[in-house]
């Protein structure tokens, strides 16, 4: 066949390359390679990588071509007399040690990974947080495509890692509705455009699984959006979407609004059931999860005085299927929640703020909800943050927790120390 | 005012262009905006990202800036990581290939500058505001401003070849004026060569080097870090030993931070903007530098 001839020529050329490279006498100048490392690097690749590559390079570059690597250590002491099933209070703990790396792959895309040790002193196991690629030059216009395992573009704050948030705690509303920050495995299509002089951004996603990541409560099973199960079919796939716009209010200030929606047709729910005789078995069921959110944020930085004010809130509502413990049937229930914070930055080094979250118990079938005075959780806190530098931060916070009907209220006094080594990057605040 | 009349005249001489045909120029700081307006005249429409009197480290990257970048023909940046608080995040999202490094509308005006204070090692122990390629406040040496202006003229000519002669003419007129002013400023500050000052941030290194001033120390122990009591005590000792009577700082730094220094040393604070445009009278670079030189001379002489 005619097509085999060029292929055979290419293959023979490629097979010949390592032989040329391994012989210092055959370098173009007739001199041996300048460094032993070059010889070592070449000799370690005796064949064509993967057996099928037509393009490649054998240069061993310096750090310029390595990913940017960073490490964040998020340590704290929380003092409280609250019930402590997760063994988190009255001890020093490293809540999270996060490793991250990011780099361009090629001219059309870049990728990043985050993995972490959570509650380092007790768990001692690494957990993948995010591993995703972003094809920002594959599609025309201002489209980009993100794929992999990543924090969902849902609400204003879900994509911000816990150690980068203005306060130390996981957001109570997130914990109730998703079991923590929402991670998905799937793909997100992003686009931004200008409507007049107003920048507008939207994204839409398809995901085959979604889960909350509640490090504070030691698991992924707390929330409503646990992992789907069983044989994968497209009818299992969920979706989420977001539309947001940012309006300038000053040279360094904006007002931002956003709408987000999440839908998962078949979400896995685990439930421990005590059988006659004392045995405990786990029952699982597939349930529909639908969550919507409205977010509003005002931020104004006075760069001539180096002060700032920030107000941000999110109102969430969900329409989930919930198993009824009494009847064994599945019912649909509507829940609501709201959280927000207000912060003043006195300088680049000091800030103080107030945090609050009020949310229905997402798994509760009692009369809903937050707006009508049903079974809710409530958290309120005040915090002061001292930035020794951009990469070294000490925070003091007092929270009052009300876990809901029948449970004790309590104060939590927390000191958080967060440091970052190596590369650290903040994306566009959008 | 009469001194700067030629600039106004050469700007007016370019004629009024329809807005749609104007070259859309983004300048990161006001000095670059001033040079672009002067050299581009009415043929350009200039947007400045860091407003005069603002700390560039506190400026946030906003999507509205992204929108402006996406619609622009030219981006003029200082370089040496001057804009590291906001520009990299914007350029990462910007799909306007003309403005990306290497594109026909992009210019980094630090390319012809000899940077000062290039750190021996780029590690976090050197401070929070790390500039691995050197101190980026080179706009405060007016000889460097001539290099910056040349770079601005070149990028305008490249992006808008039809008006290349006009841009070159405007640049030559500005450059001639700048040379005359620089000679005047040399004369004004000549008596103060060797004078010792303290600065809050390392913003004034190029100005000090140009006019022979000695910066004895900085209020910040390292760039971007707040001073400790111990650092201020050491600095006060050095100021007393070396007879330093002047602390130069930008208006956004708190005078309260240096209160103890002033009390311990009897020094005075001179608040100066580190770029043009802090007041309407100093919107253009040469007017700003003229004002700066005279204020510095008055403070050193007083």
XYZ file of C-alpha atoms in Angstrom, chain A residues 84-381:
298
model
C -16.789 16.356 69.003
C -17.382 13.221 66.945
C -14.694 14.259 64.458
C -12.079 14.791 67.205
C -11.314 18.304 66.085
C -11.561 20.403 69.222
C -9.083 21.255 71.959
C -6.042 20.036 70.076
C -3.542 21.376 67.598
C -4.155 20.034 64.136
C -2.972 20.627 60.626
C -6.342 20.729 58.919
C -4.861 20.563 55.484
C -1.518 20.396 53.777
C -2.164 21.073 50.133
C 0.231 20.502 47.258
C -0.544 22.156 43.971
C 1.131 22.311 40.606
C 0.156 24.097 37.423
C 1.683 24.521 34.025
C 0.822 25.051 30.430
C 0.618 21.830 28.504
C 1.120 23.391 25.102
C -0.089 26.544 23.330
C -3.731 25.510 23.556
C -4.108 24.467 27.157
C -2.851 24.271 30.713
C -3.460 21.942 33.613
C -3.321 21.886 37.373
C -3.475 19.431 40.217
C -4.188 19.836 43.917
C -3.846 17.042 46.380
C -3.789 17.282 50.098
C -3.302 15.575 53.392
C -6.358 16.416 55.466
C -6.156 16.444 59.243
C -2.536 15.513 58.809
C -1.823 14.330 62.348
C -4.517 11.665 62.378
C -5.491 10.642 58.865
C -2.084 10.366 57.207
C -3.479 9.817 53.769
C -3.393 11.909 50.648
C -6.550 12.871 48.833
C -6.892 14.189 45.330
C -8.655 17.541 45.426
C -8.467 18.681 41.840
C -6.863 17.380 38.675
C -8.021 19.231 35.617
C -7.027 20.706 32.294
C -8.209 23.993 30.833
C -8.228 24.262 27.058
C -8.174 28.024 26.741
C -6.979 28.164 23.144
C -8.811 25.238 21.652
C -12.107 26.980 21.021
C -12.669 30.277 19.206
C -13.574 33.585 20.812
C -13.534 33.729 24.579
C -14.600 30.138 25.083
C -12.596 27.726 27.192
C -13.161 24.163 28.272
C -12.250 22.714 31.644
C -12.257 18.976 32.213
C -11.329 16.564 34.979
C -11.997 16.643 38.714
C -12.427 20.192 39.979
C -14.380 22.613 42.148
C -17.625 23.423 40.393
C -18.354 26.900 39.097
C -21.351 27.267 41.393
C -21.968 30.425 43.364
C -19.311 33.039 43.975
C -17.179 31.205 46.519
C -17.257 27.488 45.738
C -14.072 27.598 43.673
C -12.089 29.276 46.459
C -10.175 26.744 48.523
C -11.038 26.788 52.251
C -7.630 28.108 53.295
C -8.047 31.067 50.908
C -11.425 32.153 52.258
C -11.703 35.252 54.459
C -12.684 33.172 57.547
C -11.348 29.887 58.873
C -14.416 27.645 58.837
C -16.130 25.657 56.136
C -19.292 27.436 55.036
C -22.247 25.979 56.950
C -24.628 26.311 54.025
C -22.263 24.404 51.721
C -21.975 21.649 54.305
C -25.728 21.304 54.634
C -26.525 21.322 50.928
C -23.521 19.629 49.344
C -21.495 18.216 52.228
C -18.879 20.927 51.797
C -17.426 22.596 48.727
C -18.804 20.968 45.580
C -16.353 18.942 43.493
C -17.410 17.425 40.189
C -15.897 15.072 37.656
C -16.840 16.182 34.206
C -16.403 19.132 31.892
C -17.254 22.832 32.146
C -17.618 25.109 29.155
C -16.825 28.766 29.961
C -17.414 31.922 27.976
C -17.127 35.624 28.709
C -18.270 38.605 26.721
C -19.027 42.297 27.012
C -22.589 43.524 27.029
C -21.869 47.172 26.397
C -19.228 47.940 28.992
C -20.400 45.242 31.405
C -18.400 42.012 31.449
C -20.604 38.930 31.571
C -19.490 35.347 32.095
C -21.369 32.082 31.884
C -20.515 28.424 32.204
C -22.356 25.183 31.723
C -21.228 21.746 32.782
C -21.909 18.076 32.428
C -20.606 15.865 35.197
C -20.772 12.177 35.855
C -20.285 12.577 39.588
C -20.381 15.259 42.243
C -19.481 15.273 45.890
C -19.013 17.594 48.803
C -15.613 17.851 50.412
C -16.105 18.613 54.054
C -12.724 18.451 55.724
C -14.100 19.890 58.925
C -16.467 17.021 59.409
C -14.161 14.322 58.184
C -16.000 12.851 55.258
C -17.756 13.123 51.970
C -21.056 11.621 52.947
C -22.629 14.472 54.857
C -24.361 16.270 52.097
C -27.045 15.661 49.566
C -24.814 15.373 46.532
C -22.833 12.235 47.149
C -21.352 10.041 44.459
C -23.734 8.495 41.906
C -23.371 4.759 41.692
C -23.971 1.793 39.499
C -23.297 1.347 35.836
C -22.717 4.716 34.208
C -25.248 5.851 31.701
C -25.855 9.294 30.399
C -29.088 9.386 32.359
C -26.907 9.461 35.522
C -25.092 12.575 34.485
C -25.747 15.831 36.244
C -25.291 19.397 35.179
C -24.576 22.788 36.666
C -24.438 26.258 35.209
C -23.669 29.818 36.207
C -24.317 33.278 34.814
C -22.638 36.314 36.367
C -21.835 39.940 35.600
C -19.643 42.502 37.285
C -20.449 46.235 37.315
C -17.757 48.777 38.141
C -18.562 51.029 41.084
C -15.146 52.686 41.253
C -11.608 52.342 39.870
C -11.064 49.303 42.055
C -14.568 48.384 43.060
C -17.361 46.288 41.671
C -20.824 44.968 42.283
C -21.310 41.411 41.067
C -24.422 39.312 40.740
C -24.721 35.685 39.747
C -27.229 32.889 39.265
C -26.227 29.249 39.576
C -28.016 25.961 39.177
C -27.109 22.351 39.927
C -29.062 19.256 38.950
C -28.214 15.620 39.543
C -30.903 13.132 38.513
C -29.594 10.167 40.489
C -27.549 10.981 43.559
C -26.332 8.248 45.840
C -27.451 8.338 49.470
C -26.033 5.969 52.072
C -27.898 5.260 55.255
C -26.909 3.025 58.155
C -29.817 0.767 59.144
C -29.822 -1.298 62.319
C -31.228 -4.770 61.649
C -32.936 -7.069 64.162
C -30.181 -8.687 66.208
C -28.026 -5.595 66.255
C -26.337 -5.885 62.880
C -25.943 -2.621 61.002
C -26.208 -2.625 57.249
C -25.851 0.166 54.771
C -28.721 0.891 52.465
C -28.327 3.062 49.456
C -30.757 4.833 47.227
C -30.749 7.071 44.181
C -32.230 10.472 44.729
C -32.706 13.604 42.690
C -30.816 16.735 43.795
C -31.551 20.218 42.478
C -29.969 23.329 43.941
C -30.195 26.937 42.819
C -28.264 29.948 44.084
C -28.261 33.718 43.801
C -25.087 35.528 44.825
C -24.406 39.212 45.346
C -20.994 40.713 46.080
C -19.770 44.253 46.600
C -16.056 44.922 46.871
C -14.377 48.283 46.873
C -10.640 48.760 47.256
C -9.368 52.250 47.942
C -5.886 51.877 46.484
C -5.004 55.420 47.504
C -5.437 54.471 51.181
C -4.859 50.721 50.914
C -8.199 49.895 52.554
C -11.100 47.794 51.315
C -14.684 46.828 52.095
C -16.297 43.577 51.012
C -19.870 42.352 51.355
C -20.927 39.048 49.885
C -23.963 36.830 50.269
C -25.453 33.747 48.645
C -29.054 32.600 48.874
C -29.485 28.903 48.069
C -32.582 26.814 47.604
C -32.905 23.128 46.879
C -35.618 20.756 45.766
C -34.333 17.331 46.706
C -35.746 13.874 47.017
C -35.381 12.706 50.591
C -36.048 9.265 52.066
C -38.734 9.379 54.720
C -37.536 7.321 57.703
C -41.096 6.738 58.882
C -42.736 5.513 55.711
C -39.718 4.282 53.739
C -40.922 6.269 50.768
C -39.129 9.074 48.992
C -40.520 12.552 49.276
C -39.566 15.806 47.676
C -38.755 18.746 49.896
C -37.778 22.364 49.408
C -34.990 23.864 51.490
C -33.397 27.249 51.720
C -30.280 28.756 53.207
C -28.299 31.938 53.207
C -24.762 32.810 54.158
C -22.589 35.849 53.857
C -19.762 37.878 55.276
C -18.797 41.520 55.650
C -15.160 42.539 55.933
C -13.128 45.675 56.285
C -9.435 45.711 55.388
C -7.753 48.341 57.513
C -4.500 47.908 55.605
C -2.759 45.184 53.596
C -1.847 43.650 56.964
C -5.042 43.757 59.060
C -8.672 42.975 58.369
C -11.751 42.105 60.414
C -15.145 40.758 59.527
C -18.383 39.053 60.389
C -19.526 35.691 59.014
C -22.957 34.096 59.220
C -24.727 31.071 57.755
C -28.293 29.893 58.260
C -29.473 26.770 56.450
C -32.187 24.147 56.577
C -31.090 20.626 57.290
C -30.969 19.370 53.714
C -31.874 15.828 54.699
C -34.702 16.874 56.971
C -38.295 16.204 56.015
C -39.652 18.505 58.660
C -41.584 21.572 57.696
C -39.237 23.535 55.540
C -37.415 25.748 56.220
C -35.095 28.573 56.856
C -37.498 31.241 55.654
C -40.434 29.875 57.622
C -38.616 28.936 60.795
C -38.147 25.176 60.311
C -35.264 22.939 61.398
C -32.154 24.982 60.669
C -28.496 25.215 61.504
C -27.064 28.603 62.316
C -23.472 29.803 62.548
C -22.225 33.264 63.351
C -18.698 34.437 63.845
